[in-house]
Amino acid sequence: MPQHNGGDSKVMSAGEAVGRFIHDGDMVALGGFTVTRNPMTLAREIARRGIQDLHLVAHSQGQALDLLVGAGCVRRIEIAYGGNGRFAPTCICFRRAVQEGRLEVEDYSNFQMSLRFLAGALNLPFMPCRSGFASDLLVHMGFGPELRGQGKIPPHKMVVADDPFSRQPEKVLLLPALTPDVALVHAQYASADGTVRIKGLTFLDLEQARAASRVIVSCEEIVPESFLRQDPDQNSLPPFLVDAVVHAPFGAHPTACHYFYDYDPRHLNMYRQEAGGDDSFRGYLDKWVTACPSQEDYLAQVGAADLMRIRANSQAGYAPGLDRR
Amino acid sequence: MTLAYTKNEMMALAAGRMANNGDILFAGTGLSMLAAAVAKRIHAPQSTVFFETGGIDPTLDELPMAVADPRVMSGTCLNSGLLEAFSILGHRRLRTISFLGAAQIDAFGNINSTCIGDYHRPRVRFPGSGGACDAMCLAHAVILFMQHDTRRFVEKLDYLTGPGWLDGGQARTEAGFRRGGPMAVVTNLGVMKFDEDSKRMYLAELYPGVEAQQVAESTGFEMDLTRAQKASPPTEEELATLRQKVDPQRLILGPPPA
């Protein structure tokens, strides 16, 4: 077996990873996109530990965002979209928290958030773009003047500037970089040293990870580094960017993980009901977060029949014929 | 004999008919997903459907219920990410047509998908832009889906998420945009388009059984009704494709005709 320089094992429990790397008030980038590859095991661990005042940053997030907002872990959000497909056209706890004034939100578009993470990943102060002129995204700041320029909140939301390279007068919109404290990623495969392989769409997980100061990866399978190095074209992140590797089978449930399982329509429909009120949502948290200290406990609660129902077909990558109503 | 069909079926088909064969179709969630999928299967088999998440030209054997559904990753020519998808959306070589829904629209096709009421303490919060602002800014053209009522067709938006023709006339160009803008609004009553010069919305097509007066009564701003033509009803082939191939579980189509 050839030796590689990946270093010591970064494998640890979800509790150890969250305890070591996520603190009250941190800016946290959530990986995944609406119904796919949300870092749910990690999100439940954050909720269980009662971490407070998080500042979430994401492009389009669904389940992990809503759980963290509903559990009271989140103080502010920079986001493009809070929804979960047909299961929650607008994320339910998110909607209620915003309408009740319990959450500070600053809106961007998906492309704008993508460029902000890319700027952070490239260690650039900002990125130009042509999306957003004349919109209220440009005009309305979610965070008040007392917060601007404090901590990781930029002094301006976006700035319209002249394109210095154009012969005709042309405008560009400048977007401030994002450098989260922590990025959470759920992947299909990782090795103990932290090499990561994501199957299916990567969304913006890789830019988010490169922009962050710390990276926690949960994964369906921990595989030998030599296995990942046999086909490095398929790999997504180098080991030295990753701080923790958490083995979490079904770690994106109830969202999907391509080639492993589909999203769980029964759970997501049940969630929609439970998230509709503060009392019923406390019941949801008691049952699915508090009463399940480990991923094994959680999976026992979901039950083998539901897990088998959403198991992915290896050709399609999802569960063909799954009743998704 | 007349075929029975629902408003959602008519809307998906009316929008799908506007795609040209060979177009690059950018689909959002809901009806826009149906429109792109049905266009690809009937009117525009050479077109490519892609998603802002980075799934490019999936087989769509099953209907995705969100743009991150694993069904947008299956049988694609390429699975990538958001940056790749947005480079296609705004690509200067490509005629990208975007299908989008919104919560509010004004007479110049500007849209709101963010909130109703004050931004900081909204009466109703919606999911937000997602890629809607980007599609309105960068795509070659946008086809919008709306339920037609006076709460949604408003004189003034509560929040401008995606710029359409702004104040009309040359306003869009003056604001810095080099292409794009809304080309049509497909509702449960008919299809609206935008005047070439003023860029103001007018009624272009009425569905069978709908009167122009209903459109006027369901619109919160002055709408030109004089140019309306009759939309052709769905054909048997269109309905069969939509019901049997595109959305057999009626996940987005909703209840079948009574």
XYZ file of C-alpha atoms in Angstrom:
583
model
C 0.000 0.000 0.000
C 1.596 3.330 -1.053
C 1.950 6.010 1.587
C 0.350 9.400 1.017
C 0.781 12.640 2.883
C -2.847 13.092 3.911
C -1.911 12.939 7.560
C -3.701 11.697 10.638
C -7.276 10.542 10.793
C -9.840 13.320 11.080
C -12.639 10.899 11.794
C -14.702 11.911 14.810
C -18.279 11.818 16.030
C -20.792 14.498 15.024
C -20.761 15.651 18.658
C -16.994 16.067 18.746
C -16.883 17.833 15.358
C -19.653 20.305 16.198
C -18.315 20.807 19.745
C -14.791 21.531 18.542
C -15.482 23.586 15.442
C -18.791 25.453 15.823
C -19.310 28.157 18.422
C -22.096 30.550 19.358
C -22.236 33.447 16.915
C -20.281 31.726 14.125
C -20.957 32.344 10.467
C -21.915 28.940 9.065
C -22.219 28.029 5.370
C -24.761 25.281 4.748
C -24.032 22.903 1.881
C -26.591 21.178 -0.311
C -29.552 22.723 -2.090
C -33.256 22.538 -1.057
C -34.116 18.792 -1.117
C -30.618 17.384 -1.700
C -27.525 16.746 0.434
C -28.438 18.982 3.373
C -26.009 18.293 6.254
C -28.830 17.059 8.495
C -26.888 14.957 11.001
C -24.666 17.968 11.669
C -27.641 20.347 11.813
C -29.415 18.110 14.352
C -26.236 18.002 16.431
C -26.051 21.813 16.420
C -29.700 21.980 17.493
C -29.174 19.347 20.208
C -26.286 21.320 21.668
C -28.347 24.514 21.682
C -25.752 26.549 19.829
C -26.994 30.144 19.578
C -26.838 33.259 17.456
C -25.561 31.566 14.309
C -25.198 33.641 11.174
C -26.165 31.333 8.317
C -25.023 31.918 4.754
C -26.368 29.912 1.826
C -27.734 30.270 -1.695
C -30.864 28.087 -1.734
C -31.384 26.103 1.422
C -34.274 24.055 2.658
C -34.327 21.518 5.418
C -31.152 22.219 7.422
C -31.854 25.941 7.425
C -35.430 25.439 8.547
C -34.520 23.026 11.327
C -31.845 25.375 12.693
C -34.163 28.387 12.502
C -37.002 26.448 14.153
C -34.676 25.216 16.912
C -33.731 28.803 17.727
C -30.053 28.482 16.793
C -30.038 31.274 14.222
C -29.877 35.024 14.648
C -29.261 36.191 11.099
C -29.214 34.829 7.580
C -27.802 35.898 4.244
C -29.624 33.898 1.649
C -31.111 33.765 -1.846
C -33.891 31.238 -1.282
C -35.515 29.543 1.691
C -37.705 26.799 0.269
C -37.951 23.059 -0.090
C -39.501 22.359 -3.488
C -43.106 21.260 -3.428
C -42.842 20.160 0.219
C -42.418 23.719 1.473
C -42.551 26.389 -1.267
C -41.328 28.734 1.468
C -39.480 27.141 4.408
C -41.986 26.988 7.219
C -40.101 27.935 10.403
C -38.108 30.439 8.347
C -41.292 32.114 7.103
C -42.790 32.355 10.577
C -39.579 33.684 12.135
C -39.241 36.396 9.484
C -42.892 37.409 9.715
C -42.637 37.623 13.503
C -39.453 39.678 13.332
C -37.332 37.032 15.076
C -34.771 36.673 12.312
C -32.587 39.207 10.537
C -32.450 38.401 6.827
C -30.464 39.925 4.016
C -31.483 38.798 0.530
C -29.294 38.133 -2.467
C -29.783 36.066 -5.647
C -28.332 32.606 -6.187
C -25.749 33.884 -8.654
C -24.796 36.714 -6.318
C -24.321 34.341 -3.377
C -22.314 32.019 -5.636
C -19.957 34.842 -6.579
C -19.625 35.939 -2.959
C -18.480 32.458 -1.927
C -16.188 32.282 -4.956
C -14.604 35.599 -3.927
C -14.017 34.206 -0.441
C -12.559 31.017 -1.882
C -10.136 32.984 -4.081
C -9.209 35.369 -1.263
C -10.575 38.306 -3.252
C -12.429 41.216 -1.597
C -15.340 41.251 -4.045
C -16.701 39.987 -7.374
C -18.393 41.959 -10.148
C -21.615 40.843 -11.763
C -24.405 42.021 -14.027
C -27.283 40.515 -12.122
C -29.345 42.723 -9.830
C -29.283 46.220 -11.355
C -32.442 48.199 -10.535
C -33.703 45.490 -8.156
C -34.641 45.846 -4.506
C -31.876 43.340 -3.710
C -29.588 46.277 -4.383
C -31.666 48.786 -2.421
C -32.951 47.047 0.712
C -30.388 46.134 3.343
C -31.538 43.467 5.751
C -28.976 44.402 8.390
C -29.217 47.885 9.873
C -26.560 50.630 9.837
C -25.466 49.710 13.391
C -24.319 46.299 12.106
C -22.650 47.415 8.891
C -18.904 47.001 8.962
C -19.105 44.978 12.207
C -17.572 41.494 12.316
C -18.211 39.731 9.031
C -20.985 42.089 7.875
C -19.661 44.254 5.035
C -20.103 48.046 5.265
C -22.203 47.986 2.076
C -24.510 45.294 0.759
C -23.643 45.771 -2.926
C -22.067 48.642 -4.825
C -22.668 49.758 -8.420
C -19.404 50.868 -10.048
C -18.099 51.847 -13.488
C -16.415 49.080 -15.456
C -12.800 50.346 -15.589
C -11.982 48.297 -18.700
C -14.882 49.301 -20.939
C -14.547 51.952 -23.667
C -18.273 52.764 -23.431
C -19.753 53.680 -20.082
C -20.707 50.344 -18.518
C -21.793 49.553 -15.002
C -20.985 46.552 -12.862
C -22.402 45.486 -9.544
C -19.815 44.593 -6.884
C -20.552 41.888 -4.326
C -18.614 41.523 -1.051
C -16.762 38.248 -0.411
C -18.010 35.723 2.134
C -15.549 33.990 4.448
C -17.617 31.785 6.761
C -16.172 30.498 10.032
C -17.399 27.009 9.209
C -18.703 25.177 6.151
C -20.852 22.062 6.542
C -20.773 19.542 3.698
C -22.501 16.203 3.351
C -20.719 13.978 0.819
C -21.137 10.434 -0.411
C -17.510 9.460 0.265
C -14.597 10.679 2.335
C -11.391 9.093 3.516
C -10.101 9.395 7.073
C -7.537 12.007 6.011
C -10.323 14.251 4.640
C -10.274 13.664 0.880
C -13.869 14.187 -0.283
C -15.898 12.823 -3.188
C -19.335 14.250 -3.952
C -21.502 12.450 -6.509
C -24.181 14.189 -8.550
C -24.379 17.969 -8.480
C -21.860 19.737 -6.259
C -23.989 22.948 -6.155
C -21.697 25.435 -4.423
C -20.366 23.143 -1.704
C -16.798 23.253 -2.927
C -16.579 27.054 -3.123
C -18.234 27.279 0.304
C -15.679 24.863 1.741
C -12.755 26.722 0.150
C -14.058 30.046 1.484
C -14.468 28.817 5.068
C -11.971 28.845 7.951
C -13.040 25.373 9.087
C -14.762 22.538 7.207
C -16.813 19.674 8.643
C -17.657 16.870 6.231
C -20.206 14.203 7.048
C -20.334 11.266 4.672
C -22.266 8.149 3.758
C -19.133 6.020 3.607
C -15.605 6.346 4.905
C -13.410 4.698 2.307
C -9.650 4.114 2.132
C -7.623 7.002 0.778
C -6.137 4.561 -1.753
C -9.632 3.927 -3.140
C -10.211 7.655 -3.737
C -6.759 8.009 -5.300
C -7.504 5.304 -7.843
C -9.868 7.698 -9.627
C -8.892 11.200 -8.524
C -10.840 12.822 -11.399
C -13.938 12.088 -9.334
C -12.720 13.800 -6.164
C -14.037 17.112 -4.879
C -11.888 18.454 -2.034
C -8.273 17.878 -0.978
C -7.715 16.587 2.567
C -5.860 19.628 3.929
C -9.016 21.797 3.635
C -11.062 19.442 5.784
C -10.963 19.547 9.591
C -13.406 16.801 10.548
C -14.824 13.692 8.892
C -18.051 12.376 10.415
C -19.397 8.998 9.399
C -23.136 9.595 8.993
C -25.069 7.024 6.927
C -28.310 8.663 5.727
C -26.738 11.878 7.020
C -28.790 14.009 4.612
C -32.144 12.398 5.473
C -34.916 13.561 4.917
C -33.191 15.207 1.922
C -31.682 13.148 -0.882
C -28.143 11.893 -1.444
C -27.545 10.941 -5.076
C -26.890 7.213 -5.624
C -27.633 6.471 -1.957
C -31.245 7.542 -1.296
C -34.023 9.813 -2.481
C -35.675 12.511 -0.418
C -38.271 11.146 2.000
C -41.716 12.456 0.989
C -43.426 10.990 4.061
C -41.030 12.671 6.453
C -41.097 15.972 4.561
C -44.917 15.993 4.486
C -44.991 15.196 8.200
C -42.419 17.956 8.800
C -44.619 20.452 6.967
C -47.451 19.681 9.395
C -45.280 19.718 12.512
C -43.400 22.880 11.596
C -46.673 24.774 11.194
C -46.900 25.781 14.864
C -44.442 26.467 17.695
C -45.896 23.744 19.939
C -46.052 21.057 17.299
C -42.525 21.930 16.203
C -41.265 21.489 19.755
C -42.799 18.021 19.539
C -40.869 17.395 16.329
C -37.600 18.498 17.935
C -38.236 16.342 21.011
C -38.852 13.264 18.911
C -36.297 13.654 16.130
C -33.488 15.670 17.755
C -33.505 15.418 21.565
C -34.574 11.780 21.743
C -31.992 10.754 19.117
C -28.527 11.511 20.496
C -26.852 9.435 17.774
C -27.444 8.877 14.067
C -28.270 5.238 14.885
C -31.049 6.388 17.229
C -32.353 8.689 14.518
C -32.375 5.950 11.888
C -34.163 3.596 14.280
C -36.786 6.316 14.716
C -37.191 6.677 10.916
C -37.499 2.910 10.602
C -36.168 0.366 8.150
C -39.293 0.352 5.976
C -39.076 4.078 5.210
C -35.335 3.900 4.621
C -35.797 1.018 2.170
C -38.583 2.882 0.369
C -36.245 5.752 -0.540
C -33.186 3.622 -1.355
C -31.668 4.747 -4.652
C -31.548 2.579 -7.707
C -27.899 2.385 -8.786
C -28.662 3.200 -12.423
C -30.981 6.187 -11.835
C -29.400 7.471 -8.609
C -32.848 8.024 -7.061
C -35.822 5.774 -6.163
C -37.855 5.282 -9.367
C -41.597 5.092 -8.812
C -41.358 6.451 -5.255
C -44.731 7.851 -4.186
C -43.826 11.513 -3.945
C -47.279 12.974 -3.293
C -65.937 16.314 -29.051
C -64.080 18.756 -26.781
C -61.377 17.431 -24.529
C -61.563 18.115 -20.816
C -58.422 19.720 -19.392
C -57.386 21.778 -16.374
C -56.020 25.310 -16.126
C -52.627 23.964 -15.049
C -52.489 21.732 -18.129
C -53.387 24.656 -20.381
C -50.763 26.861 -18.718
C -47.942 24.320 -19.039
C -48.784 23.754 -22.705
C -49.263 27.448 -23.544
C -45.815 28.208 -22.128
C -44.178 25.133 -23.641
C -45.428 26.116 -27.119
C -43.327 29.289 -26.949
C -40.036 27.383 -26.818
C -38.271 27.094 -30.166
C -36.632 23.854 -31.143
C -32.964 24.180 -30.183
C -33.502 26.663 -27.357
C -31.687 26.256 -24.074
C -34.427 26.081 -21.453
C -33.829 27.139 -17.852
C -36.513 25.699 -15.596
C -37.503 26.649 -12.070
C -39.841 24.711 -9.763
C -43.544 24.023 -10.262
C -45.293 24.782 -13.538
C -42.075 26.012 -15.119
C -40.679 22.498 -14.713
C -43.722 21.092 -16.541
C -43.494 23.660 -19.322
C -39.842 22.900 -20.042
C -40.368 19.136 -19.819
C -43.413 19.155 -22.115
C -41.739 21.470 -24.635
C -38.802 19.094 -24.836
C -41.101 16.120 -25.400
C -43.443 17.729 -27.972
C -42.634 21.082 -29.540
C -38.888 21.302 -29.159
C -37.184 17.898 -28.994
C -33.816 19.443 -29.920
C -33.917 21.849 -27.000
C -31.872 21.385 -23.834
C -33.369 21.679 -20.377
C -31.015 22.750 -17.629
C -31.255 23.812 -13.998
C -29.544 26.493 -11.939
C -28.205 23.758 -9.663
C -25.930 22.549 -12.473
C -27.876 19.602 -13.941
C -27.652 19.895 -17.710
C -29.973 17.983 -20.061
C -31.289 15.232 -17.770
C -33.488 12.533 -19.296
C -36.423 13.637 -17.100
C -37.799 10.105 -16.980
C -39.494 11.290 -13.802
C -40.558 14.853 -13.065
C -38.242 16.705 -10.656
C -40.062 18.419 -7.784
C -37.310 20.902 -7.097
C -34.308 22.115 -9.085
C -32.054 20.104 -6.739
C -34.120 16.920 -7.100
C -31.826 13.943 -7.904
C -33.972 13.582 -11.060
C -32.145 16.599 -12.538
C -28.845 14.686 -12.138
C -29.827 11.541 -14.005
C -28.763 10.875 -17.587
C -27.383 14.400 -17.994
C -24.598 15.406 -20.381
C -22.937 17.067 -17.409
C -23.462 17.374 -13.688
C -21.879 20.547 -12.397
C -22.743 23.333 -9.981
C -24.232 26.801 -9.722
C -21.377 28.720 -11.301
C -21.458 26.516 -14.408
C -25.245 26.860 -14.631
C -25.117 30.652 -14.406
C -22.418 30.784 -17.066
C -24.907 29.025 -19.379
C -27.830 31.235 -18.359
C -26.022 34.405 -19.415
C -23.938 32.945 -22.236
C -23.639 35.283 -25.200
C -23.772 32.411 -27.729
C -26.941 30.878 -26.344
C -30.643 31.700 -26.650
C -31.549 30.770 -23.082
C -35.256 30.887 -22.293
C -36.144 30.880 -18.631
C -39.451 29.688 -17.136
C -40.256 31.261 -13.769
C -43.072 31.774 -11.303
C -43.561 34.811 -9.041
C -45.805 36.140 -6.297
C -46.476 39.592 -7.804
C -46.025 41.232 -11.188
C -46.517 44.783 -12.442
C -47.490 46.206 -15.850
C -43.870 46.131 -17.083
C -43.183 42.547 -16.047
C -41.088 43.325 -12.961
C -41.560 40.549 -10.420
C -41.646 40.010 -6.673
C -40.799 36.661 -5.117
C -39.566 38.001 -1.776
C -42.316 39.409 0.454
C -45.635 41.212 0.899
C -45.580 44.213 3.204
C -42.518 45.871 4.726
C -39.263 44.072 3.885
C -38.051 44.075 7.491
C -41.330 42.875 8.990
C -43.288 41.348 6.079
C -46.920 40.295 6.300
C -46.004 37.313 4.103
C -42.497 36.105 3.442
C -41.805 34.118 0.244
C -38.676 32.048 -0.453
C -36.776 34.914 -2.092
C -35.026 35.380 -5.403
C -33.258 32.066 -5.784
C -32.195 32.345 -9.420
C -35.193 34.521 -10.396
C -33.335 37.831 -10.319
C -30.502 36.229 -12.288
C -32.842 34.834 -14.950
C -34.598 38.196 -15.287
C -31.212 39.909 -15.674
C -29.179 37.425 -17.710
C -31.407 35.119 -19.788
C -32.190 35.844 -23.439
C -35.895 35.883 -22.523
C -38.180 34.903 -19.654
C -41.634 33.309 -19.644
C -43.453 33.952 -16.367
C -46.198 31.933 -14.685
C -48.800 33.693 -12.545
C -52.212 33.015 -11.073
C -54.324 35.843 -12.419
C -55.818 37.999 -9.675
C -55.643 41.598 -8.507
C -53.458 40.726 -5.499
C -50.792 39.402 -7.842
C -51.178 41.756 -10.838
C -50.450 45.000 -9.048
C -49.750 48.638 -9.881
C -46.759 48.651 -7.525
C -44.735 45.689 -6.275
C -44.052 45.331 -2.558
C -40.477 44.318 -3.457
C -38.757 44.216 -6.847
C -36.909 40.876 -6.864
C -36.398 40.514 -10.607
C -36.181 43.429 -13.034
C -38.408 43.191 -16.116
C -38.855 46.201 -18.378
C -38.584 48.490 -15.296
C -40.519 51.712 -16.149
C -40.951 50.647 -19.775
C -39.526 52.091 -23.002
C -35.712 52.138 -22.878
C -35.495 51.883 -19.092
C -34.042 48.385 -19.100
C -31.169 49.270 -21.426
C -30.504 52.481 -19.497
C -30.257 50.476 -16.271
C -27.274 48.567 -17.704
C -28.852 45.424 -19.143
C -27.550 44.190 -22.472
C -30.227 41.654 -23.241
C -33.187 39.751 -21.875
C -36.436 40.757 -20.254
C -39.813 39.051 -19.920
C -41.395 37.894 -23.199
C -44.711 36.540 -21.914
C -46.800 35.987 -18.811
C -48.812 32.771 -18.775
C -51.769 32.760 -16.376
C -54.852 30.672 -15.686
C -56.812 33.021 -18.004
C -54.510 33.579 -20.963
C -51.149 34.779 -22.215
C -49.920 38.382 -21.864
C -47.086 39.878 -23.875
C -45.280 43.224 -23.834
C -45.651 46.078 -26.338
C -42.556 46.442 -28.469
C -42.142 50.161 -27.790
C -43.811 50.969 -24.483
C -42.958 47.536 -22.973
C -46.319 47.576 -21.228
C -48.193 44.313 -20.745
C -51.136 43.531 -23.052
C -53.470 40.583 -23.408
C -52.216 38.492 -26.327
C -54.208 35.256 -26.010
C -57.362 34.193 -24.218
C -57.947 30.552 -23.352
C -61.121 28.936 -24.687
C -64.109 29.838 -22.511
C -62.441 32.906 -20.933
C -63.733 36.451 -21.600
C -61.430 39.472 -21.867
C -63.498 41.149 -19.152
C -62.356 38.467 -16.668
C -58.764 39.445 -17.365
C -59.545 43.117 -16.802
C -61.298 42.327 -13.522
C -58.419 40.154 -12.344
C -55.711 42.715 -13.103
C -54.798 45.538 -10.715
C -53.569 47.830 -13.494
C -54.827 49.045 -16.858
C -54.417 46.282 -19.442
C -54.835 46.629 -23.213
C -57.364 43.950 -24.196
C -57.777 44.943 -27.857
C -55.091 42.685 -29.303
C -56.313 39.432 -27.777
C -56.570 36.329 -29.919
C -58.046 32.945 -29.038
C -55.512 30.415 -27.760
C -55.889 26.997 -29.331
C -56.988 24.380 -26.814
C -54.670 21.486 -25.936
C -54.497 18.705 -28.490
C -55.017 15.087 -27.613
C -51.320 14.431 -28.175
C -50.249 17.297 -25.918
C -52.490 16.154 -23.093
C -51.442 12.527 -23.435
C -47.760 13.485 -23.270
C -48.284 15.789 -20.312
C -50.347 13.263 -18.339
C -48.638 10.008 -19.216
C -45.016 10.973 -19.822
C -44.302 14.220 -17.984
C -46.295 14.091 -14.737
C -48.156 10.773 -14.326
C -48.332 11.217 -10.516
C -49.874 14.692 -11.134
C -47.345 16.070 -8.641
C -47.424 19.516 -10.180
C -50.464 19.194 -12.472
C -52.719 18.756 -9.450
C -56.237 17.266 -9.591
C -57.409 15.892 -12.963
C -60.291 17.554 -14.825
C -63.684 16.940 -13.220
